[in-house]
Coordinates of N, CA and C in Angstrom, one line a residue:
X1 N 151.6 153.5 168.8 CA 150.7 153.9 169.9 C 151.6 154.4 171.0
X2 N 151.1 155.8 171.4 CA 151.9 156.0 173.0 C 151.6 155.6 174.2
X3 N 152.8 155.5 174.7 CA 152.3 154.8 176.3 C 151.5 155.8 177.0
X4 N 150.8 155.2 177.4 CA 149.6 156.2 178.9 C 150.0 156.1 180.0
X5 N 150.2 157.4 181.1 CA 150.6 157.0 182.1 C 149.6 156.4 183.3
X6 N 150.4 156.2 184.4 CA 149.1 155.3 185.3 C 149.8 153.9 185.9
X7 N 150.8 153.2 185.2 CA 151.0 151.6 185.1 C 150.6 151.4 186.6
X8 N 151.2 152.5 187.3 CA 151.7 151.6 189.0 C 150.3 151.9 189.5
X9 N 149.4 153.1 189.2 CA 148.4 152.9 189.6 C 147.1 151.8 189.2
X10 N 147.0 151.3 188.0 CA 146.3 150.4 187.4 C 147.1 149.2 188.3
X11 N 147.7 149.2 189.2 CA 148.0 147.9 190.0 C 147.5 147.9 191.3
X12 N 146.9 148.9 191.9 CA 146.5 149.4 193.0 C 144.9 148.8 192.9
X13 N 144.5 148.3 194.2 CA 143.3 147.1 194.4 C 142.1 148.1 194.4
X14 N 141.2 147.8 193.4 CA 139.6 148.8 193.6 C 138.9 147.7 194.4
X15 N 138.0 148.3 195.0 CA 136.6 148.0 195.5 C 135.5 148.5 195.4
X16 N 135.0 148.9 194.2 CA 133.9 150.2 194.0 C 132.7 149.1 193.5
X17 N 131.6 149.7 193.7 CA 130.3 149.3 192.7 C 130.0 150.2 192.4
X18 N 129.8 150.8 190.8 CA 129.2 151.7 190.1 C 127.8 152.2 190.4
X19 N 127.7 153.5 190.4 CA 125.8 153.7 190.8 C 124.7 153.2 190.0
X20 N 125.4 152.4 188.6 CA 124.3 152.0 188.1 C 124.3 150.3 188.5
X21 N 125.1 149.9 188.9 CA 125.2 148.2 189.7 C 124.5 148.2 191.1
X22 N 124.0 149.1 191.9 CA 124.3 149.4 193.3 C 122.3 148.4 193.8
X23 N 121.8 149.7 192.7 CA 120.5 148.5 193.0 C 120.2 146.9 192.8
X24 N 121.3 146.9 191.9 CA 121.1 145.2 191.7 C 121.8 144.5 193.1
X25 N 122.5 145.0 193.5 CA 123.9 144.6 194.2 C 123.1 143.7 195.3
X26 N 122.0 143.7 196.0 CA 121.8 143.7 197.2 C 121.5 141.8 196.9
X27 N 120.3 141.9 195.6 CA 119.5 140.1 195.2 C 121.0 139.8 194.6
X28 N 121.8 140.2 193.8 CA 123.3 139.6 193.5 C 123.8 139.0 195.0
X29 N 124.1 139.5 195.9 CA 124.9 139.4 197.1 C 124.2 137.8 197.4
X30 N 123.0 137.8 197.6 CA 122.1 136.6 197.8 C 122.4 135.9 196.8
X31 N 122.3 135.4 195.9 CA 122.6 134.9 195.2 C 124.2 134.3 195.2
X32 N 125.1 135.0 195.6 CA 126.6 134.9 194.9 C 126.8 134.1 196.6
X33 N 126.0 134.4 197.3 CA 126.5 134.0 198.5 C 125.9 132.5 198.5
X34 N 124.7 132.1 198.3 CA 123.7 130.9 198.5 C 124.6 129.5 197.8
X35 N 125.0 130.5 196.2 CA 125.7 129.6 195.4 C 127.3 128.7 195.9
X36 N 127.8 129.9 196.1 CA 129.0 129.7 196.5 C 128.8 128.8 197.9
X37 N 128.0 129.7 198.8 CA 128.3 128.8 200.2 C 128.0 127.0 199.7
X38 N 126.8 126.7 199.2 CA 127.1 125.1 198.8 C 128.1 124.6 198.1
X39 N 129.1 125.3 197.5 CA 130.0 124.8 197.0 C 130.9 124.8 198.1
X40 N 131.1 125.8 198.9 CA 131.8 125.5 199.8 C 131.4 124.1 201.3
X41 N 130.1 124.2 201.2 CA 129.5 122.6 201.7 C 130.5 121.4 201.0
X42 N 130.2 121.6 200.2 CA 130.4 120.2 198.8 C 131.9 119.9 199.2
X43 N 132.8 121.3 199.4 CA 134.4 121.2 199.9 C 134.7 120.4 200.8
X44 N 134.1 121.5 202.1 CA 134.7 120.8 203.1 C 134.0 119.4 203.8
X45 N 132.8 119.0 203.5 CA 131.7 117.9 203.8 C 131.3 116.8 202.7
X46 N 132.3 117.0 201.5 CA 131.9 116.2 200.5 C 132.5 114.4 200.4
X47 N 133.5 114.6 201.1 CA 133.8 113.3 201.4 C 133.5 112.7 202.6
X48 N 132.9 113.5 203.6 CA 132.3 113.2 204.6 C 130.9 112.5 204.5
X49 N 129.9 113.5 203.8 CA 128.7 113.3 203.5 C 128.8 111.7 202.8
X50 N 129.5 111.3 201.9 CA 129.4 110.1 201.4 C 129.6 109.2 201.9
X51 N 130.6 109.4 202.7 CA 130.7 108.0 203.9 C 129.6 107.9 204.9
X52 N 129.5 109.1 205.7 CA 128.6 108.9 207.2 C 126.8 108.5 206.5
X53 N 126.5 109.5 205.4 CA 124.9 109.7 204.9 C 124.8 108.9 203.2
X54 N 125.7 108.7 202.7 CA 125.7 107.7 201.4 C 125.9 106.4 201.5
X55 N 126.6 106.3 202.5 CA 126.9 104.8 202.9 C 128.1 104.2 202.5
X56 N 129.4 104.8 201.7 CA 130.1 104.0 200.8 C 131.3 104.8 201.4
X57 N 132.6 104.3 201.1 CA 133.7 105.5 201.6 C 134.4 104.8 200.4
X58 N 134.2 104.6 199.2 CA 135.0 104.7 198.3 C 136.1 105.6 198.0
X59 N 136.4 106.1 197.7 CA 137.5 107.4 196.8 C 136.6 108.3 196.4
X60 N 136.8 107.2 195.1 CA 136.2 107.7 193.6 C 134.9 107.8 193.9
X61 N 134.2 107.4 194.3 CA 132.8 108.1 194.3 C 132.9 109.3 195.3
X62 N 133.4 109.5 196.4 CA 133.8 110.6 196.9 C 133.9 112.0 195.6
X63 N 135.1 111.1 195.3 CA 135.6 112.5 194.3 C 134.5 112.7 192.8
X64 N 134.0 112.2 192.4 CA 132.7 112.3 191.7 C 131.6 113.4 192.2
X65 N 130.9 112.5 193.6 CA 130.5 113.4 194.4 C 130.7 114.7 194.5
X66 N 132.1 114.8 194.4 CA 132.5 116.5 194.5 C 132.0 117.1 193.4
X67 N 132.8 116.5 192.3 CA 132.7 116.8 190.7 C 131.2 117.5 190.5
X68 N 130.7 116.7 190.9 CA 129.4 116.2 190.5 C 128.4 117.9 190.7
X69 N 129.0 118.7 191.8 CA 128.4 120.0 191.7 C 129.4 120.9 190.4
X70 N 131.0 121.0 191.4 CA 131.8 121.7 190.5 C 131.4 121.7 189.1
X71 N 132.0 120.7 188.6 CA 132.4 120.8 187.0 C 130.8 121.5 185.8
X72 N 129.5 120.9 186.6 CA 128.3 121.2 185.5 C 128.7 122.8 185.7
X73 N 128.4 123.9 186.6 CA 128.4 124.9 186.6 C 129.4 125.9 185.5
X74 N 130.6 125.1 185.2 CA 131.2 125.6 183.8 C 130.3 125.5 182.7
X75 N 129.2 124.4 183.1 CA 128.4 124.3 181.6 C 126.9 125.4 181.8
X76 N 126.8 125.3 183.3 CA 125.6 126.1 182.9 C 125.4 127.7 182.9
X77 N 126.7 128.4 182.7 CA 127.5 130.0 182.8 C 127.3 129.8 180.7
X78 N 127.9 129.5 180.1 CA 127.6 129.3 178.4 C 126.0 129.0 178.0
X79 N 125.6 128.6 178.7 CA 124.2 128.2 178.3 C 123.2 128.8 179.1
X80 N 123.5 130.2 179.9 CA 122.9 131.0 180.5 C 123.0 132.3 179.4
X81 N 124.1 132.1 178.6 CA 123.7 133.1 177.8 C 123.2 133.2 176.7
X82 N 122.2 132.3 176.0 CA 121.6 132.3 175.3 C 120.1 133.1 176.1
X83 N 120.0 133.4 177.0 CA 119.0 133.9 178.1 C 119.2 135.4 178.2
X84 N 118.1 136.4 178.3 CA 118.2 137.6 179.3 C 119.2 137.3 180.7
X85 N 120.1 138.4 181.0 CA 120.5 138.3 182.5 C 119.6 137.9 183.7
X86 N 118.6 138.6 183.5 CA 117.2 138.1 184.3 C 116.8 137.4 184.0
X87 N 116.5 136.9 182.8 CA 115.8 135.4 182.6 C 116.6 134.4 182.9
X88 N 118.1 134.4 183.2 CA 119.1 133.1 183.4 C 119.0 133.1 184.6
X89 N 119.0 133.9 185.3 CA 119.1 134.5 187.3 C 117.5 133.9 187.7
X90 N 116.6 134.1 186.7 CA 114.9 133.1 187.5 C 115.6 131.7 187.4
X91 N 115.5 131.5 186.4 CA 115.5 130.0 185.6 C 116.6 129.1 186.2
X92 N 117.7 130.1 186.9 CA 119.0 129.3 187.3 C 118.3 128.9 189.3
X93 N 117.9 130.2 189.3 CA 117.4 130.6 190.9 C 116.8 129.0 191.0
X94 N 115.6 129.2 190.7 CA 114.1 128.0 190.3 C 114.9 126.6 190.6
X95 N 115.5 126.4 189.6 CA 116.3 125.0 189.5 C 117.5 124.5 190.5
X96 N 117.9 125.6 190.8 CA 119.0 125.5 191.8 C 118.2 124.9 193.4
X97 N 117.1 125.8 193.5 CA 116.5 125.7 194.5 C 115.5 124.2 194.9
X98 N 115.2 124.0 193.7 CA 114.6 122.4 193.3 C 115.9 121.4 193.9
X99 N 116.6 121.5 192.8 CA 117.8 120.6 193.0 C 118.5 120.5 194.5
X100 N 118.6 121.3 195.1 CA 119.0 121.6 196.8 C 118.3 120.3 197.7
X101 N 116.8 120.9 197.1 CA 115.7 120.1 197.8 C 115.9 118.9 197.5
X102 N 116.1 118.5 196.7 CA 116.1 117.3 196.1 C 117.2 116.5 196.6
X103 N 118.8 117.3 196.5 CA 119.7 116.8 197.4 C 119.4 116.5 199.0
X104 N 118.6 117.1 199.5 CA 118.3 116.8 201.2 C 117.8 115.9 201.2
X105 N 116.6 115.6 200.3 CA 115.7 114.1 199.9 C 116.5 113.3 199.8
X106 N 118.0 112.6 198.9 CA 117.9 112.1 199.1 C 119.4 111.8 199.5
X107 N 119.9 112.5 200.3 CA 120.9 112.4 202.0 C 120.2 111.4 202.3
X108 N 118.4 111.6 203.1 CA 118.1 110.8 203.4 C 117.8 109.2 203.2
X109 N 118.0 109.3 201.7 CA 117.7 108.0 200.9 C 118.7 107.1 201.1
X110 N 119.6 107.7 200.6 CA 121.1 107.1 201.0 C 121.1 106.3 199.2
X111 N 120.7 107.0 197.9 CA 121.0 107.0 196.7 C 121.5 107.7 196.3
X112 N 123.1 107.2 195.4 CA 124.4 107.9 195.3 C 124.1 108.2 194.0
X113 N 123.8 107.3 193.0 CA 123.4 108.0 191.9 C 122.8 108.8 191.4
X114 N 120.8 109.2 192.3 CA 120.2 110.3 192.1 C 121.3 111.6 192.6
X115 N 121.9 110.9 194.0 CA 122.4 112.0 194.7 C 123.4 113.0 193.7
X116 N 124.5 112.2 192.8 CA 124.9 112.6 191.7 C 124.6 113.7 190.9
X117 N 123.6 113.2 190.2 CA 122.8 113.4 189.5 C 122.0 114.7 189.4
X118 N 121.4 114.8 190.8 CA 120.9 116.2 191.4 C 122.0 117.2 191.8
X119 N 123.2 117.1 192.1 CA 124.5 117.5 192.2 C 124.6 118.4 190.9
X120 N 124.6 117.3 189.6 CA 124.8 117.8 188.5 C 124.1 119.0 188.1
X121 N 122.3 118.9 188.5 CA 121.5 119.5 188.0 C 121.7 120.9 189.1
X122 N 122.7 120.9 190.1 CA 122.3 122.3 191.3 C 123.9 122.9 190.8
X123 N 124.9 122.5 190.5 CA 126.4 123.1 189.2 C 125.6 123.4 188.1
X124 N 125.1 123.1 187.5 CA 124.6 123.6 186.3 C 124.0 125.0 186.6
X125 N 123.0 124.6 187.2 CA 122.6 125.9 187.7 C 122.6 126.5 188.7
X126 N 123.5 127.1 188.9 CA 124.3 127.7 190.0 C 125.2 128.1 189.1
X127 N 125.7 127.7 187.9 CA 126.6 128.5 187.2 C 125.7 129.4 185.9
X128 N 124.7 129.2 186.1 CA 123.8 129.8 185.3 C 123.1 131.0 185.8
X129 N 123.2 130.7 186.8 CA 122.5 131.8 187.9 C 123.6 133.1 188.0
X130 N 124.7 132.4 188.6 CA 126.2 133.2 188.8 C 126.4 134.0 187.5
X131 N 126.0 133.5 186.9 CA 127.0 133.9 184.8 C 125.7 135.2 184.7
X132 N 124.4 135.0 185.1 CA 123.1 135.7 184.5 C 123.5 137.2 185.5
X133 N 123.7 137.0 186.5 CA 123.4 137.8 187.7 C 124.7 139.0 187.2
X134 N 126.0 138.3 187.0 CA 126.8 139.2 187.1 C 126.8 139.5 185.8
X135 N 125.9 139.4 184.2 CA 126.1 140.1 183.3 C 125.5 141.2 183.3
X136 N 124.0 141.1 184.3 CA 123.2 141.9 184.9 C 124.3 143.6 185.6
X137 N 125.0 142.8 186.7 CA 125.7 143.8 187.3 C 126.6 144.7 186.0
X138 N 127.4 144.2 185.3 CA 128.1 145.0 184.1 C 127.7 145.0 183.0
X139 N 126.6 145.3 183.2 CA 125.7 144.9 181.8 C 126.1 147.2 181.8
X140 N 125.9 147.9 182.5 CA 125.8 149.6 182.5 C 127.1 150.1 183.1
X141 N 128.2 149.4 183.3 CA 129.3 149.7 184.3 C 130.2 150.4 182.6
X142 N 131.1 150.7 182.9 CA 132.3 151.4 182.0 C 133.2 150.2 181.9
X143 N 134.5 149.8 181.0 CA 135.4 149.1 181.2 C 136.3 149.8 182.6
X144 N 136.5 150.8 183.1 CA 136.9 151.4 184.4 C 136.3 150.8 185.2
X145 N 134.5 150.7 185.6 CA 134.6 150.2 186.5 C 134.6 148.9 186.6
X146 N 134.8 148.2 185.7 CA 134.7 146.6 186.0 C 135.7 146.0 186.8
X147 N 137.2 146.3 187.2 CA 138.0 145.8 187.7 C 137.4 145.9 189.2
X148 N 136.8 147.5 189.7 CA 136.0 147.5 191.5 C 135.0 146.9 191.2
X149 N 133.9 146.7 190.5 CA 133.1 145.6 190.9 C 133.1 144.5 191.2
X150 N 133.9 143.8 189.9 CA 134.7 142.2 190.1 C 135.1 141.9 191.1
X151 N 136.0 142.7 192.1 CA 136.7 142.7 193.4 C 135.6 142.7 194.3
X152 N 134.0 143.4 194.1 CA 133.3 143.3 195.1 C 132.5 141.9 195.0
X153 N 132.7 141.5 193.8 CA 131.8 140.1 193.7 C 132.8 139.4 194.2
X154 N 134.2 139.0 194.1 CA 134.5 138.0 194.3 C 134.7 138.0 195.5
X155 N 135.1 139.4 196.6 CA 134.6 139.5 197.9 C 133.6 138.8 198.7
X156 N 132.5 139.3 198.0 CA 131.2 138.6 198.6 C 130.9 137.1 198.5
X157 N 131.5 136.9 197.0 CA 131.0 134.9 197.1 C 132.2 134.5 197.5
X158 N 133.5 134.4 198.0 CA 134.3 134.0 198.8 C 133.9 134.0 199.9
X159 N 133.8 135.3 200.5 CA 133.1 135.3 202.2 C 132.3 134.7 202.0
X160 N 131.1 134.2 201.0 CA 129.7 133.2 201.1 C 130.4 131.8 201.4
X161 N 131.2 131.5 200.5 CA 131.5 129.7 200.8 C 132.9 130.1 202.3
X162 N 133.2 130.8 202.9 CA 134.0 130.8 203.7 C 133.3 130.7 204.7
X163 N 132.5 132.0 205.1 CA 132.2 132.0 206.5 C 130.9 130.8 206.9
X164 N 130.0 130.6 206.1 CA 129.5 129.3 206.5 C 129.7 127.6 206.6
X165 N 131.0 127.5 206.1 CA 132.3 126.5 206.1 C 132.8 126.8 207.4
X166 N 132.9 128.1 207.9 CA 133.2 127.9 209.2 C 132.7 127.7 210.5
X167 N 131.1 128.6 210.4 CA 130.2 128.1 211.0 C 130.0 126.6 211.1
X168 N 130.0 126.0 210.1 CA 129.1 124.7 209.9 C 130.4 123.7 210.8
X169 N 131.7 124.1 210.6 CA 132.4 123.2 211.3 C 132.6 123.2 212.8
X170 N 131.8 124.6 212.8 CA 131.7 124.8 214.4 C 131.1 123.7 214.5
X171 N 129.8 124.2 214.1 CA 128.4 123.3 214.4 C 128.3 121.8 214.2
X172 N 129.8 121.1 213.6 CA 129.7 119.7 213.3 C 129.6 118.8 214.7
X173 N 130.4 119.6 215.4 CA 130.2 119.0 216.9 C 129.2 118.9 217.6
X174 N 128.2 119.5 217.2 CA 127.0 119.4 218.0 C 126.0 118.5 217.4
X175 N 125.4 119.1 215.9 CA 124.9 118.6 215.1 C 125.0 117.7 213.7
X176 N 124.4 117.2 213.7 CA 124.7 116.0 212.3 C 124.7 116.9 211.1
X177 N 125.8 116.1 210.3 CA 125.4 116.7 208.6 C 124.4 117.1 208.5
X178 N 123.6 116.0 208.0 CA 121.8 116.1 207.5 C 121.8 117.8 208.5
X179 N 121.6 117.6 209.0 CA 121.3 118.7 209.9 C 121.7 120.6 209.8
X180 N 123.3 120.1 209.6 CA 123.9 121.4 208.5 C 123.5 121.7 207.6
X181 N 122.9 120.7 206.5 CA 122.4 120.7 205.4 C 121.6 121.3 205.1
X182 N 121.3 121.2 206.3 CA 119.6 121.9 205.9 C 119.7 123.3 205.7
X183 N 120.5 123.5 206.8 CA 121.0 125.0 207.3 C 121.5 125.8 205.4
X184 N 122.4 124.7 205.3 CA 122.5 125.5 203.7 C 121.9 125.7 202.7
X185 N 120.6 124.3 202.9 CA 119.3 124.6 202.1 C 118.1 125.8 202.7
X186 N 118.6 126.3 203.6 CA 117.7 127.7 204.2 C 118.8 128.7 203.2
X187 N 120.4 128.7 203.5 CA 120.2 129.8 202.1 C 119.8 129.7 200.7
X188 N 119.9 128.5 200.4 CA 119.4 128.6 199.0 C 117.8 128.8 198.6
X189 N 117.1 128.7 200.0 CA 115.6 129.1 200.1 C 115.3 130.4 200.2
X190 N 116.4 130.9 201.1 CA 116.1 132.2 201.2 C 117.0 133.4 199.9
X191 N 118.0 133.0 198.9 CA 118.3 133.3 197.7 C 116.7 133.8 197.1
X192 N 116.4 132.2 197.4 CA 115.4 132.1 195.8 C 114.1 133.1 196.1
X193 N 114.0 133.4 197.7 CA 112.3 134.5 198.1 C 112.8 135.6 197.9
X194 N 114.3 135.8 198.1 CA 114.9 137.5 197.9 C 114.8 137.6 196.2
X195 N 115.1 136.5 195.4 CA 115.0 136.7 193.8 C 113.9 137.0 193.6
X196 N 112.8 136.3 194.4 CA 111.5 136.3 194.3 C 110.2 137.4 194.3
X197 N 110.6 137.9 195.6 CA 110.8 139.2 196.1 C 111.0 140.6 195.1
X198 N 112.4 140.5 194.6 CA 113.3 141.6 194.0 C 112.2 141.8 192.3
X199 N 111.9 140.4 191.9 CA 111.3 140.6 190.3 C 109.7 141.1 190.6
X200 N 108.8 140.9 191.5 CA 108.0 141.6 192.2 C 107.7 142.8 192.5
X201 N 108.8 143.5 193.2 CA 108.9 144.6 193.1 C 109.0 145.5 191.6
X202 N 110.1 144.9 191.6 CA 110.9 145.4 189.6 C 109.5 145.6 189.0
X203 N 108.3 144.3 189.0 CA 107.1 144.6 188.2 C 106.5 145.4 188.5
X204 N 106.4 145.7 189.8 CA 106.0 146.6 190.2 C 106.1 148.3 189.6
X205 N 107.2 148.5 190.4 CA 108.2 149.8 189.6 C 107.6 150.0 188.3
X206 N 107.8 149.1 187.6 CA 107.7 149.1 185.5 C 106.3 149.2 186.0
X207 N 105.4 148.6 186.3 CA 103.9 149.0 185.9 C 103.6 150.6 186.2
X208 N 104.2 151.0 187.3 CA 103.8 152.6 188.2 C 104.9 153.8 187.2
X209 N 105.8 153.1 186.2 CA 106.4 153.8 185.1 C 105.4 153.8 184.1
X210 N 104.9 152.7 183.7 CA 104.0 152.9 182.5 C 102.6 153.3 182.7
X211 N 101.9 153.3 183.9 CA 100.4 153.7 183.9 C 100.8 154.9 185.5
X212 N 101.1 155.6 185.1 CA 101.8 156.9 186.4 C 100.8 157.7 187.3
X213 N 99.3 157.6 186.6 CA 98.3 157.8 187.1 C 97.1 157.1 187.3
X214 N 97.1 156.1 187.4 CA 96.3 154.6 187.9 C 95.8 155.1 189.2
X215 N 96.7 155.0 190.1 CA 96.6 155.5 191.5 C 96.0 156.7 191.9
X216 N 95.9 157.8 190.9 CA 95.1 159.4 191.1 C 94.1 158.7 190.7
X217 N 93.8 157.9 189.4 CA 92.6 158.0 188.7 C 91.6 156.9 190.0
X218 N 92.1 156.1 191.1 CA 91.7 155.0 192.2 C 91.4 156.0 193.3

């Protein structure tokens, strides 16, 4: 086989979304942002949260605690794909957004093992959501454009778990965890009304495709 020319340019950084990614791009950004930014909670406030609102300053439950979001979400990206792109992105959305709630509940409680537990179930899904969303996005892209897309997702959920990591540490001086918390459970609330929202519409669109004169015949 002959070489193709290009090498030095194939090293050169894209940032493109394809025209056929462009409409999904906007409920992805929400999403990639909601997800990520809690993980970036879990980072910088996860050893915090357990001592000040769990009650315990162990280590190892610390470092669990962490785990406890991280690691499921490698499991719930493989088991998103037995799903439609869309059907993993509801189903991940739904659960993620339970599970959040569930973690603010029980901050309050001051139970480490639900608290765990619900960790586990908001990595799971959050990696199911993430895995559905972006097979969505390159589900119509070329092998060309996937290297500028990829760069635009990892853009966006980086800045999602950064810049509200940085906010929140502003905000630690003023306000209590519990109280940040919440703040991060408003994105994952407002994720799940833009997902909410976005398939609404979609039904929409598809119904005014398939019955195109409904509306003349009203």
């Amino acid at each position: 086989m002959g070489r193709s020319p290009g090498a030095t340019r194939s090293l050169r950084p894209q940032v493109r979304v394809p025209r056929a990614a462009r409409p999904l791009l906007p409920v992805a950004s929400a999403i990639f942002v909601a997800t990520w930014a809690l993980g970036g909670f879990y980072q910088a406030f996860g050893s915090t949260v357990t001592a000040t609102d769990l009650g315990t300053r162990n280590t190892l439950v610390a470092a669990i605690v962490f785990a406890s979001l991280m690691a499921p979400s490698a499991i719930g990206a493989p088991l998103s794909g037995r799903l439609m792109p869309a059907a993993a992105q509801r189903v991940g959305i739904v659960a993620s957004f339970l599970a959040v709630a569930i973690i603010l509940a029980l901050l309050r409680l001051e139970v480490i093992a639900l608290f765990i537990a619900a960790g586990a179930v908001a990595g799971a899904a959050q990696g199911a959501t993430f895995a559905g969303r972006l097979r969505g996005l390159l589900a119509n892209t070329t092998a060309a454009e996937r290297a500028g897309l990829l760069s635009v997702v990892c853009a966006i959920s980086y800045t999602g778990a950064a810049i509200p990591s940085l906010i929140a540490g502003q905000l630690a001086r003023t306000f209590s965890l519990f109280e940040i918390a919440l703040g991060y459970g408003g994105l994952a609330a407002a994720a799940y009304l833009i997902t909410l929202a976005a398939r609404r519409t979609g039904s929409a669109r598809r119904y005014a495709r398939l019955f195109p004169r409904m509306e003349e015949i009203r």
